[in-house]
Amino acid sequence: NAGVTQTPKFQVLKTGQSMTLQCAQDMNHEYMSWYRQDPGMGLRLIHYSVGAGITDQGEVPNGYNVSRSTTEDFPLRLLSAAPSQTSVYFCASSYSGQGANTEAFFGQGTRLTVV
Amino acid sequence: TQLLEQSPQFLSIQEGENLTVYCNSSSVFSSLQWYRQEPGEGPVLLVTVVTGGEVKKLKRLTFQFGDARKDSSLHITAAQTGDTGLYLCAGGTGGFKTIFGAGTRLFVKA
């Protein structure tokens, strides 16, 4: 049972480069989300999706795009990387985004450094 | 903006000691969760509480949700080295967004 799979695990980008962080889940969860984790700031929500074809912004969406063409996949695109986007990125999925069914299953994270 | 404040930020104790960490907010949450995160891994859910005043126990861990559903505590009895990690609380807003606190980093010394 793979759960939530994120790739790559580590990435170094130059300022201005673009890239896509991949996330896939095999639990048939409707709700998926992307967080970034920075020291002393916990996890901050970037974008989320309540189902295929539906996405919305979280707390810190600027500089990131998402799409949800299938239930399984939820890629995060960095359009033009900046040093401020150096962080650890986590993808999560849950059965539902509301109520007591919001138990989130997290991937192992992608450590991104922008130089 | 809804915020969850966790205290203390850091805690270093000897094996066998008891401890309590706190998660506080000025906002009401429809549910509150506690996660534990180990280095290089994603957070893993420990418990979800949804009713004001609710108490849940998970072996040596006791979780309480405040009566007004604005705060929560996690008490660990007789801490073990395996309890070392980052403890995060997360609040459901009733919409589709879950807000995380910054976490309490616990280190249990043998």
JSON list of C-alpha atoms in Angstrom, two decimals:
[
{"chain": "A", "resi": 1, "resn": "ASN", "atom": "CA", "xyz": [0.00, 0.00, 0.00]},
{"chain": "A", "resi": 2, "resn": "ALA", "atom": "CA", "xyz": [1.92, 3.05, -1.31]},
{"chain": "A", "resi": 3, "resn": "GLY", "atom": "CA", "xyz": [-0.29, 5.81, 0.19]},
{"chain": "A", "resi": 4, "resn": "VAL", "atom": "CA", "xyz": [0.95, 9.23, -0.93]},
{"chain": "A", "resi": 5, "resn": "THR", "atom": "CA", "xyz": [4.04, 9.28, -3.15]},
{"chain": "A", "resi": 6, "resn": "GLN", "atom": "CA", "xyz": [6.02, 12.44, -3.80]},
{"chain": "A", "resi": 7, "resn": "THR", "atom": "CA", "xyz": [8.85, 12.92, -6.26]},
{"chain": "A", "resi": 8, "resn": "PRO", "atom": "CA", "xyz": [11.56, 14.06, -6.25]},
{"chain": "A", "resi": 9, "resn": "LYS", "atom": "CA", "xyz": [12.77, 13.82, -2.64]},
{"chain": "A", "resi": 10, "resn": "PHE", "atom": "CA", "xyz": [15.43, 16.50, -3.11]},
{"chain": "A", "resi": 11, "resn": "GLN", "atom": "CA", "xyz": [15.82, 19.26, -5.72]},
{"chain": "A", "resi": 12, "resn": "VAL", "atom": "CA", "xyz": [18.11, 22.23, -6.27]},
{"chain": "A", "resi": 13, "resn": "LEU", "atom": "CA", "xyz": [16.93, 24.94, -8.65]},
{"chain": "A", "resi": 14, "resn": "LYS", "atom": "CA", "xyz": [18.43, 28.14, -9.91]},
{"chain": "A", "resi": 15, "resn": "THR", "atom": "CA", "xyz": [16.47, 31.36, -9.50]},
{"chain": "A", "resi": 16, "resn": "GLY", "atom": "CA", "xyz": [14.03, 31.73, -12.37]},
{"chain": "A", "resi": 17, "resn": "GLN", "atom": "CA", "xyz": [13.83, 28.05, -13.26]},
{"chain": "A", "resi": 18, "resn": "SER", "atom": "CA", "xyz": [10.49, 26.26, -13.29]},
{"chain": "A", "resi": 19, "resn": "MET", "atom": "CA", "xyz": [9.71, 22.75, -12.17]},
{"chain": "A", "resi": 20, "resn": "THR", "atom": "CA", "xyz": [6.89, 20.44, -11.19]},
{"chain": "A", "resi": 21, "resn": "LEU", "atom": "CA", "xyz": [6.66, 18.52, -7.93]},
{"chain": "A", "resi": 22, "resn": "GLN", "atom": "CA", "xyz": [4.74, 15.30, -8.42]},
{"chain": "A", "resi": 23, "resn": "CYS", "atom": "CA", "xyz": [2.21, 13.82, -6.01]},
{"chain": "A", "resi": 24, "resn": "ALA", "atom": "CA", "xyz": [0.15, 10.66, -6.42]},
{"chain": "A", "resi": 25, "resn": "GLN", "atom": "CA", "xyz": [-2.15, 8.79, -4.04]},
{"chain": "A", "resi": 26, "resn": "ASP", "atom": "CA", "xyz": [-3.69, 5.35, -4.39]},
{"chain": "A", "resi": 27, "resn": "MET", "atom": "CA", "xyz": [-6.38, 5.61, -1.68]},
{"chain": "A", "resi": 28, "resn": "ASN", "atom": "CA", "xyz": [-9.10, 7.07, -3.92]},
{"chain": "A", "resi": 29, "resn": "HIS", "atom": "CA", "xyz": [-9.21, 10.19, -1.76]},
{"chain": "A", "resi": 30, "resn": "GLU", "atom": "CA", "xyz": [-11.16, 13.16, -3.07]},
{"chain": "A", "resi": 31, "resn": "TYR", "atom": "CA", "xyz": [-9.26, 15.84, -1.16]},
{"chain": "A", "resi": 32, "resn": "MET", "atom": "CA", "xyz": [-5.61, 16.63, -1.84]},
{"chain": "A", "resi": 33, "resn": "SER", "atom": "CA", "xyz": [-3.45, 19.51, -0.71]},
{"chain": "A", "resi": 34, "resn": "TRP", "atom": "CA", "xyz": [0.04, 20.98, -0.85]},
{"chain": "A", "resi": 35, "resn": "TYR", "atom": "CA", "xyz": [1.82, 22.48, 2.15]},
{"chain": "A", "resi": 36, "resn": "ARG", "atom": "CA", "xyz": [5.19, 24.07, 2.66]},
{"chain": "A", "resi": 37, "resn": "GLN", "atom": "CA", "xyz": [7.03, 23.68, 5.95]},
{"chain": "A", "resi": 38, "resn": "ASP", "atom": "CA", "xyz": [9.51, 26.29, 7.09]},
{"chain": "A", "resi": 39, "resn": "PRO", "atom": "CA", "xyz": [11.35, 26.41, 10.43]},
{"chain": "A", "resi": 40, "resn": "GLY", "atom": "CA", "xyz": [9.21, 27.90, 13.20]},
{"chain": "A", "resi": 41, "resn": "MET", "atom": "CA", "xyz": [6.20, 28.35, 10.94]},
{"chain": "A", "resi": 42, "resn": "GLY", "atom": "CA", "xyz": [4.57, 24.95, 10.80]},
{"chain": "A", "resi": 43, "resn": "LEU", "atom": "CA", "xyz": [2.82, 23.82, 7.66]},
{"chain": "A", "resi": 44, "resn": "ARG", "atom": "CA", "xyz": [1.20, 26.46, 5.47]},
{"chain": "A", "resi": 45, "resn": "LEU", "atom": "CA", "xyz": [-1.42, 25.54, 2.90]},
{"chain": "A", "resi": 46, "resn": "ILE", "atom": "CA", "xyz": [-0.48, 26.44, -0.69]},
{"chain": "A", "resi": 47, "resn": "HIS", "atom": "CA", "xyz": [-3.33, 24.98, -2.80]},
{"chain": "A", "resi": 48, "resn": "TYR", "atom": "CA", "xyz": [-5.93, 22.32, -2.35]},
{"chain": "A", "resi": 49, "resn": "SER", "atom": "CA", "xyz": [-8.38, 20.30, -4.42]},
{"chain": "A", "resi": 50, "resn": "VAL", "atom": "CA", "xyz": [-11.72, 18.79, -3.41]},
{"chain": "A", "resi": 51, "resn": "GLY", "atom": "CA", "xyz": [-11.92, 16.57, -6.47]},
{"chain": "A", "resi": 52, "resn": "ALA", "atom": "CA", "xyz": [-10.79, 16.12, -10.06]},
{"chain": "A", "resi": 53, "resn": "GLY", "atom": "CA", "xyz": [-11.08, 19.37, -11.97]},
{"chain": "A", "resi": 54, "resn": "ILE", "atom": "CA", "xyz": [-11.52, 21.53, -8.85]},
{"chain": "A", "resi": 55, "resn": "THR", "atom": "CA", "xyz": [-8.72, 23.48, -7.18]},
{"chain": "A", "resi": 56, "resn": "ASP", "atom": "CA", "xyz": [-8.53, 26.48, -4.87]},
{"chain": "A", "resi": 57, "resn": "GLN", "atom": "CA", "xyz": [-5.97, 28.67, -3.17]},
{"chain": "A", "resi": 58, "resn": "GLY", "atom": "CA", "xyz": [-4.70, 28.23, 0.34]},
{"chain": "A", "resi": 59, "resn": "GLU", "atom": "CA", "xyz": [-2.78, 30.66, 2.57]},
{"chain": "A", "resi": 60, "resn": "VAL", "atom": "CA", "xyz": [0.34, 31.12, 0.42]},
{"chain": "A", "resi": 61, "resn": "PRO", "atom": "CA", "xyz": [-0.55, 30.45, -3.26]},
{"chain": "A", "resi": 62, "resn": "ASN", "atom": "CA", "xyz": [1.62, 33.09, -4.99]},
{"chain": "A", "resi": 63, "resn": "GLY", "atom": "CA", "xyz": [4.24, 31.64, -7.31]},
{"chain": "A", "resi": 64, "resn": "TYR", "atom": "CA", "xyz": [2.60, 28.22, -7.50]},
{"chain": "A", "resi": 65, "resn": "ASN", "atom": "CA", "xyz": [0.09, 26.57, -9.82]},
{"chain": "A", "resi": 66, "resn": "VAL", "atom": "CA", "xyz": [-1.80, 23.31, -9.49]},
{"chain": "A", "resi": 67, "resn": "SER", "atom": "CA", "xyz": [-4.11, 21.18, -11.58]},
{"chain": "A", "resi": 68, "resn": "ARG", "atom": "CA", "xyz": [-6.14, 18.05, -10.85]},
{"chain": "A", "resi": 69, "resn": "SER", "atom": "CA", "xyz": [-6.93, 16.13, -13.99]},
{"chain": "A", "resi": 70, "resn": "THR", "atom": "CA", "xyz": [-7.35, 12.79, -12.19]},
{"chain": "A", "resi": 71, "resn": "THR", "atom": "CA", "xyz": [-8.32, 11.72, -8.66]},
{"chain": "A", "resi": 72, "resn": "GLU", "atom": "CA", "xyz": [-4.85, 10.20, -8.16]},
{"chain": "A", "resi": 73, "resn": "ASP", "atom": "CA", "xyz": [-2.51, 13.02, -9.20]},
{"chain": "A", "resi": 74, "resn": "PHE", "atom": "CA", "xyz": [-2.03, 16.56, -7.92]},
{"chain": "A", "resi": 75, "resn": "PRO", "atom": "CA", "xyz": [1.16, 18.17, -9.28]},
{"chain": "A", "resi": 76, "resn": "LEU", "atom": "CA", "xyz": [2.52, 21.48, -7.96]},
{"chain": "A", "resi": 77, "resn": "ARG", "atom": "CA", "xyz": [4.25, 23.78, -10.44]},
{"chain": "A", "resi": 78, "resn": "LEU", "atom": "CA", "xyz": [6.74, 26.45, -9.51]},
{"chain": "A", "resi": 79, "resn": "LEU", "atom": "CA", "xyz": [6.53, 29.01, -12.29]},
{"chain": "A", "resi": 80, "resn": "SER", "atom": "CA", "xyz": [9.76, 30.97, -11.72]},
{"chain": "A", "resi": 81, "resn": "ALA", "atom": "CA", "xyz": [11.64, 29.78, -8.67]},
{"chain": "A", "resi": 82, "resn": "ALA", "atom": "CA", "xyz": [12.78, 32.31, -6.07]},
{"chain": "A", "resi": 83, "resn": "PRO", "atom": "CA", "xyz": [15.02, 31.84, -3.01]},
{"chain": "A", "resi": 84, "resn": "SER", "atom": "CA", "xyz": [11.95, 32.51, -0.82]},
{"chain": "A", "resi": 85, "resn": "GLN", "atom": "CA", "xyz": [10.52, 29.22, -2.11]},
{"chain": "A", "resi": 86, "resn": "THR", "atom": "CA", "xyz": [13.30, 27.24, -0.48]},
{"chain": "A", "resi": 87, "resn": "SER", "atom": "CA", "xyz": [11.34, 24.93, 1.80]},
{"chain": "A", "resi": 88, "resn": "VAL", "atom": "CA", "xyz": [10.15, 21.41, 2.41]},
{"chain": "A", "resi": 89, "resn": "TYR", "atom": "CA", "xyz": [6.98, 20.66, 0.45]},
{"chain": "A", "resi": 90, "resn": "PHE", "atom": "CA", "xyz": [4.41, 18.10, 1.54]},
{"chain": "A", "resi": 91, "resn": "CYS", "atom": "CA", "xyz": [1.53, 16.69, -0.39]},
{"chain": "A", "resi": 92, "resn": "ALA", "atom": "CA", "xyz": [-1.39, 15.26, 1.58]},
{"chain": "A", "resi": 93, "resn": "SER", "atom": "CA", "xyz": [-4.64, 13.48, 0.80]},
{"chain": "A", "resi": 94, "resn": "SER", "atom": "CA", "xyz": [-7.75, 12.74, 2.82]},
{"chain": "A", "resi": 95, "resn": "TYR", "atom": "CA", "xyz": [-11.14, 11.18, 2.31]},
{"chain": "A", "resi": 96, "resn": "SER", "atom": "CA", "xyz": [-12.82, 14.52, 2.74]},
{"chain": "A", "resi": 97, "resn": "GLY", "atom": "CA", "xyz": [-11.75, 18.10, 3.37]},
{"chain": "A", "resi": 98, "resn": "GLN", "atom": "CA", "xyz": [-14.41, 18.65, 6.02]},
{"chain": "A", "resi": 99, "resn": "GLY", "atom": "CA", "xyz": [-15.40, 17.43, 9.42]},
{"chain": "A", "resi": 100, "resn": "ALA", "atom": "CA", "xyz": [-14.01, 14.42, 11.23]},
{"chain": "A", "resi": 101, "resn": "ASN", "atom": "CA", "xyz": [-12.98, 12.77, 7.97]},
{"chain": "A", "resi": 102, "resn": "THR", "atom": "CA", "xyz": [-10.12, 15.18, 7.47]},
{"chain": "A", "resi": 103, "resn": "GLU", "atom": "CA", "xyz": [-7.42, 12.76, 8.60]},
{"chain": "A", "resi": 104, "resn": "ALA", "atom": "CA", "xyz": [-4.60, 13.65, 6.24]},
{"chain": "A", "resi": 105, "resn": "PHE", "atom": "CA", "xyz": [-2.07, 11.19, 4.90]},
{"chain": "A", "resi": 106, "resn": "PHE", "atom": "CA", "xyz": [1.20, 12.88, 4.01]},
{"chain": "A", "resi": 107, "resn": "GLY", "atom": "CA", "xyz": [3.92, 12.07, 1.55]},
{"chain": "A", "resi": 108, "resn": "GLN", "atom": "CA", "xyz": [7.56, 11.99, 2.63]},
{"chain": "A", "resi": 109, "resn": "GLY", "atom": "CA", "xyz": [8.21, 15.51, 1.39]},
{"chain": "A", "resi": 110, "resn": "THR", "atom": "CA", "xyz": [10.36, 17.25, -1.22]},
{"chain": "A", "resi": 111, "resn": "ARG", "atom": "CA", "xyz": [13.24, 19.32, 0.06]},
{"chain": "A", "resi": 112, "resn": "LEU", "atom": "CA", "xyz": [13.68, 22.19, -2.41]},
{"chain": "A", "resi": 113, "resn": "THR", "atom": "CA", "xyz": [16.57, 24.62, -2.44]},
{"chain": "A", "resi": 114, "resn": "VAL", "atom": "CA", "xyz": [16.55, 27.64, -4.75]},
{"chain": "A", "resi": 115, "resn": "VAL", "atom": "CA", "xyz": [19.94, 29.28, -5.27]},
{"chain": "B", "resi": 1, "resn": "THR", "atom": "CA", "xyz": [-6.85, 34.90, 9.99]},
{"chain": "B", "resi": 2, "resn": "GLN", "atom": "CA", "xyz": [-7.18, 31.84, 12.18]},
{"chain": "B", "resi": 3, "resn": "LEU", "atom": "CA", "xyz": [-4.03, 30.92, 14.08]},
{"chain": "B", "resi": 4, "resn": "LEU", "atom": "CA", "xyz": [-3.00, 28.00, 16.24]},
{"chain": "B", "resi": 5, "resn": "GLU", "atom": "CA", "xyz": [-0.28, 28.72, 18.79]},
{"chain": "B", "resi": 6, "resn": "GLN", "atom": "CA", "xyz": [1.62, 25.82, 20.28]},
{"chain": "B", "resi": 7, "resn": "SER", "atom": "CA", "xyz": [3.63, 25.90, 23.48]},
{"chain": "B", "resi": 8, "resn": "PRO", "atom": "CA", "xyz": [6.28, 25.26, 24.40]},
{"chain": "B", "resi": 9, "resn": "GLN", "atom": "CA", "xyz": [8.24, 25.44, 21.16]},
{"chain": "B", "resi": 10, "resn": "PHE", "atom": "CA", "xyz": [10.95, 23.12, 22.48]},
{"chain": "B", "resi": 11, "resn": "LEU", "atom": "CA", "xyz": [10.96, 20.61, 25.31]},
{"chain": "B", "resi": 12, "resn": "SER", "atom": "CA", "xyz": [13.82, 18.41, 26.48]},
{"chain": "B", "resi": 13, "resn": "ILE", "atom": "CA", "xyz": [13.08, 15.93, 29.26]},
{"chain": "B", "resi": 14, "resn": "GLN", "atom": "CA", "xyz": [14.41, 12.73, 30.82]},
{"chain": "B", "resi": 15, "resn": "GLU", "atom": "CA", "xyz": [12.86, 9.38, 30.03]},
{"chain": "B", "resi": 16, "resn": "GLY", "atom": "CA", "xyz": [10.11, 8.60, 32.55]},
{"chain": "B", "resi": 17, "resn": "GLU", "atom": "CA", "xyz": [8.99, 12.19, 33.08]},
{"chain": "B", "resi": 18, "resn": "ASN", "atom": "CA", "xyz": [5.49, 13.45, 32.32]},
{"chain": "B", "resi": 19, "resn": "LEU", "atom": "CA", "xyz": [4.80, 16.41, 30.06]},
{"chain": "B", "resi": 20, "resn": "THR", "atom": "CA", "xyz": [1.98, 18.48, 28.61]},
{"chain": "B", "resi": 21, "resn": "VAL", "atom": "CA", "xyz": [2.01, 20.53, 25.42]},
{"chain": "B", "resi": 22, "resn": "TYR", "atom": "CA", "xyz": [-0.63, 23.03, 24.44]},
{"chain": "B", "resi": 23, "resn": "CYS", "atom": "CA", "xyz": [-2.42, 24.25, 21.35]},
{"chain": "B", "resi": 24, "resn": "ASN", "atom": "CA", "xyz": [-4.37, 27.50, 21.65]},
{"chain": "B", "resi": 25, "resn": "SER", "atom": "CA", "xyz": [-6.42, 29.74, 19.42]},
{"chain": "B", "resi": 26, "resn": "SER", "atom": "CA", "xyz": [-8.87, 32.62, 19.65]},
{"chain": "B", "resi": 27, "resn": "SER", "atom": "CA", "xyz": [-10.98, 30.89, 16.99]},
{"chain": "B", "resi": 28, "resn": "VAL", "atom": "CA", "xyz": [-13.39, 27.99, 17.25]},
{"chain": "B", "resi": 29, "resn": "PHE", "atom": "CA", "xyz": [-12.51, 24.87, 15.29]},
{"chain": "B", "resi": 30, "resn": "SER", "atom": "CA", "xyz": [-14.90, 22.19, 14.07]},
{"chain": "B", "resi": 31, "resn": "SER", "atom": "CA", "xyz": [-12.27, 19.54, 14.78]},
{"chain": "B", "resi": 32, "resn": "LEU", "atom": "CA", "xyz": [-8.71, 19.39, 15.98]},
{"chain": "B", "resi": 33, "resn": "GLN", "atom": "CA", "xyz": [-6.01, 16.89, 15.21]},
{"chain": "B", "resi": 34, "resn": "TRP", "atom": "CA", "xyz": [-2.62, 16.04, 16.63]},
{"chain": "B", "resi": 35, "resn": "TYR", "atom": "CA", "xyz": [0.16, 14.76, 14.41]},
{"chain": "B", "resi": 36, "resn": "ARG", "atom": "CA", "xyz": [3.69, 13.56, 15.13]},
{"chain": "B", "resi": 37, "resn": "GLN", "atom": "CA", "xyz": [6.47, 14.15, 12.63]},
{"chain": "B", "resi": 38, "resn": "GLU", "atom": "CA", "xyz": [9.88, 12.53, 12.62]},
{"chain": "B", "resi": 39, "resn": "PRO", "atom": "CA", "xyz": [12.90, 13.92, 10.75]},
{"chain": "B", "resi": 40, "resn": "GLY", "atom": "CA", "xyz": [12.70, 13.40, 6.99]},
{"chain": "B", "resi": 41, "resn": "GLU", "atom": "CA", "xyz": [9.12, 12.16, 7.14]},
{"chain": "B", "resi": 42, "resn": "GLY", "atom": "CA", "xyz": [5.65, 13.60, 6.74]},
{"chain": "B", "resi": 43, "resn": "PRO", "atom": "CA", "xyz": [3.36, 14.11, 9.74]},
{"chain": "B", "resi": 44, "resn": "VAL", "atom": "CA", "xyz": [1.39, 11.08, 10.95]},
{"chain": "B", "resi": 45, "resn": "LEU", "atom": "CA", "xyz": [-2.00, 11.44, 12.58]},
{"chain": "B", "resi": 46, "resn": "LEU", "atom": "CA", "xyz": [-2.27, 10.56, 16.28]},
{"chain": "B", "resi": 47, "resn": "VAL", "atom": "CA", "xyz": [-5.86, 11.57, 17.07]},
{"chain": "B", "resi": 48, "resn": "THR", "atom": "CA", "xyz": [-8.84, 13.67, 15.99]},
{"chain": "B", "resi": 49, "resn": "VAL", "atom": "CA", "xyz": [-11.14, 15.36, 18.52]},
{"chain": "B", "resi": 50, "resn": "VAL", "atom": "CA", "xyz": [-14.42, 16.92, 17.47]},
{"chain": "B", "resi": 51, "resn": "THR", "atom": "CA", "xyz": [-16.54, 17.50, 20.59]},
{"chain": "B", "resi": 52, "resn": "GLY", "atom": "CA", "xyz": [-15.90, 20.25, 23.17]},
{"chain": "B", "resi": 53, "resn": "GLY", "atom": "CA", "xyz": [-14.54, 18.69, 26.38]},
{"chain": "B", "resi": 54, "resn": "GLU", "atom": "CA", "xyz": [-13.65, 15.44, 24.63]},
{"chain": "B", "resi": 55, "resn": "VAL", "atom": "CA", "xyz": [-10.81, 13.37, 26.09]},
{"chain": "B", "resi": 56, "resn": "LYS", "atom": "CA", "xyz": [-9.10, 10.62, 24.12]},
{"chain": "B", "resi": 57, "resn": "LYS", "atom": "CA", "xyz": [-6.37, 8.27, 25.23]},
{"chain": "B", "resi": 58, "resn": "LEU", "atom": "CA", "xyz": [-3.82, 6.53, 23.07]},
{"chain": "B", "resi": 59, "resn": "LYS", "atom": "CA", "xyz": [-1.69, 4.33, 25.35]},
{"chain": "B", "resi": 60, "resn": "ARG", "atom": "CA", "xyz": [0.42, 6.85, 27.34]},
{"chain": "B", "resi": 61, "resn": "LEU", "atom": "CA", "xyz": [-0.90, 9.87, 25.41]},
{"chain": "B", "resi": 62, "resn": "THR", "atom": "CA", "xyz": [-3.99, 11.78, 26.59]},
{"chain": "B", "resi": 63, "resn": "PHE", "atom": "CA", "xyz": [-5.61, 14.37, 24.34]},
{"chain": "B", "resi": 64, "resn": "GLN", "atom": "CA", "xyz": [-8.17, 16.91, 25.46]},
{"chain": "B", "resi": 65, "resn": "PHE", "atom": "CA", "xyz": [-10.29, 19.32, 23.42]},
{"chain": "B", "resi": 66, "resn": "GLY", "atom": "CA", "xyz": [-11.34, 22.48, 25.25]},
{"chain": "B", "resi": 67, "resn": "ASP", "atom": "CA", "xyz": [-15.00, 23.01, 26.10]},
{"chain": "B", "resi": 68, "resn": "ALA", "atom": "CA", "xyz": [-15.19, 25.98, 23.73]},
{"chain": "B", "resi": 69, "resn": "ARG", "atom": "CA", "xyz": [-13.29, 24.09, 21.00]},
{"chain": "B", "resi": 70, "resn": "LYS", "atom": "CA", "xyz": [-10.58, 26.76, 20.90]},
{"chain": "B", "resi": 71, "resn": "ASP", "atom": "CA", "xyz": [-7.75, 24.88, 22.55]},
{"chain": "B", "resi": 72, "resn": "SER", "atom": "CA", "xyz": [-6.32, 21.43, 23.12]},
{"chain": "B", "resi": 73, "resn": "SER", "atom": "CA", "xyz": [-3.65, 19.72, 25.15]},
{"chain": "B", "resi": 74, "resn": "LEU", "atom": "CA", "xyz": [-1.54, 16.61, 24.78]},
{"chain": "B", "resi": 75, "resn": "HIS", "atom": "CA", "xyz": [-0.25, 14.92, 27.94]},
{"chain": "B", "resi": 76, "resn": "ILE", "atom": "CA", "xyz": [2.37, 12.19, 27.79]},
{"chain": "B", "resi": 77, "resn": "THR", "atom": "CA", "xyz": [2.85, 9.97, 30.82]},
{"chain": "B", "resi": 78, "resn": "ALA", "atom": "CA", "xyz": [6.25, 8.38, 31.48]},
{"chain": "B", "resi": 79, "resn": "ALA", "atom": "CA", "xyz": [7.86, 9.64, 28.28]},
{"chain": "B", "resi": 80, "resn": "GLN", "atom": "CA", "xyz": [10.05, 7.26, 26.29]},
{"chain": "B", "resi": 81, "resn": "THR", "atom": "CA", "xyz": [12.85, 8.00, 23.82]},
{"chain": "B", "resi": 82, "resn": "GLY", "atom": "CA", "xyz": [10.52, 6.82, 21.07]},
{"chain": "B", "resi": 83, "resn": "ASP", "atom": "CA", "xyz": [8.25, 9.80, 21.81]},
{"chain": "B", "resi": 84, "resn": "THR", "atom": "CA", "xyz": [10.90, 12.16, 20.44]},
{"chain": "B", "resi": 85, "resn": "GLY", "atom": "CA", "xyz": [9.59, 14.17, 17.52]},
{"chain": "B", "resi": 86, "resn": "LEU", "atom": "CA", "xyz": [7.70, 17.26, 16.38]},
{"chain": "B", "resi": 87, "resn": "TYR", "atom": "CA", "xyz": [4.11, 17.40, 17.63]},
{"chain": "B", "resi": 88, "resn": "LEU", "atom": "CA", "xyz": [1.74, 19.42, 15.48]},
{"chain": "B", "resi": 89, "resn": "CYS", "atom": "CA", "xyz": [-1.83, 20.42, 16.13]},
{"chain": "B", "resi": 90, "resn": "ALA", "atom": "CA", "xyz": [-4.14, 21.15, 13.21]},
{"chain": "B", "resi": 91, "resn": "GLY", "atom": "CA", "xyz": [-7.59, 22.72, 13.22]},
{"chain": "B", "resi": 92, "resn": "GLY", "atom": "CA", "xyz": [-10.43, 22.17, 10.82]},
{"chain": "B", "resi": 93, "resn": "THR", "atom": "CA", "xyz": [-12.09, 25.45, 9.95]},
{"chain": "B", "resi": 94, "resn": "GLY", "atom": "CA", "xyz": [-15.38, 23.93, 8.86]},
{"chain": "B", "resi": 95, "resn": "GLY", "atom": "CA", "xyz": [-14.51, 24.77, 5.28]},
{"chain": "B", "resi": 96, "resn": "PHE", "atom": "CA", "xyz": [-11.91, 22.98, 3.24]},
{"chain": "B", "resi": 97, "resn": "LYS", "atom": "CA", "xyz": [-8.82, 24.42, 4.91]},
{"chain": "B", "resi": 98, "resn": "THR", "atom": "CA", "xyz": [-6.87, 22.87, 7.76]},
{"chain": "B", "resi": 99, "resn": "ILE", "atom": "CA", "xyz": [-4.63, 25.21, 9.78]},
{"chain": "B", "resi": 100, "resn": "PHE", "atom": "CA", "xyz": [-1.46, 23.90, 11.41]},
{"chain": "B", "resi": 101, "resn": "GLY", "atom": "CA", "xyz": [0.39, 25.21, 14.43]},
{"chain": "B", "resi": 102, "resn": "ALA", "atom": "CA", "xyz": [4.18, 25.62, 14.33]},
{"chain": "B", "resi": 103, "resn": "GLY", "atom": "CA", "xyz": [4.68, 22.58, 16.54]},
{"chain": "B", "resi": 104, "resn": "THR", "atom": "CA", "xyz": [6.39, 21.52, 19.76]},
{"chain": "B", "resi": 105, "resn": "ARG", "atom": "CA", "xyz": [9.72, 19.80, 19.29]},
{"chain": "B", "resi": 106, "resn": "LEU", "atom": "CA", "xyz": [10.12, 17.15, 21.99]},
{"chain": "B", "resi": 107, "resn": "PHE", "atom": "CA", "xyz": [13.39, 15.45, 22.84]},
{"chain": "B", "resi": 108, "resn": "VAL", "atom": "CA", "xyz": [13.35, 12.62, 25.37]},
{"chain": "B", "resi": 109, "resn": "LYS", "atom": "CA", "xyz": [16.74, 11.71, 26.78]},
{"chain": "B", "resi": 110, "resn": "ALA", "atom": "CA", "xyz": [17.62, 8.20, 27.87]}
]
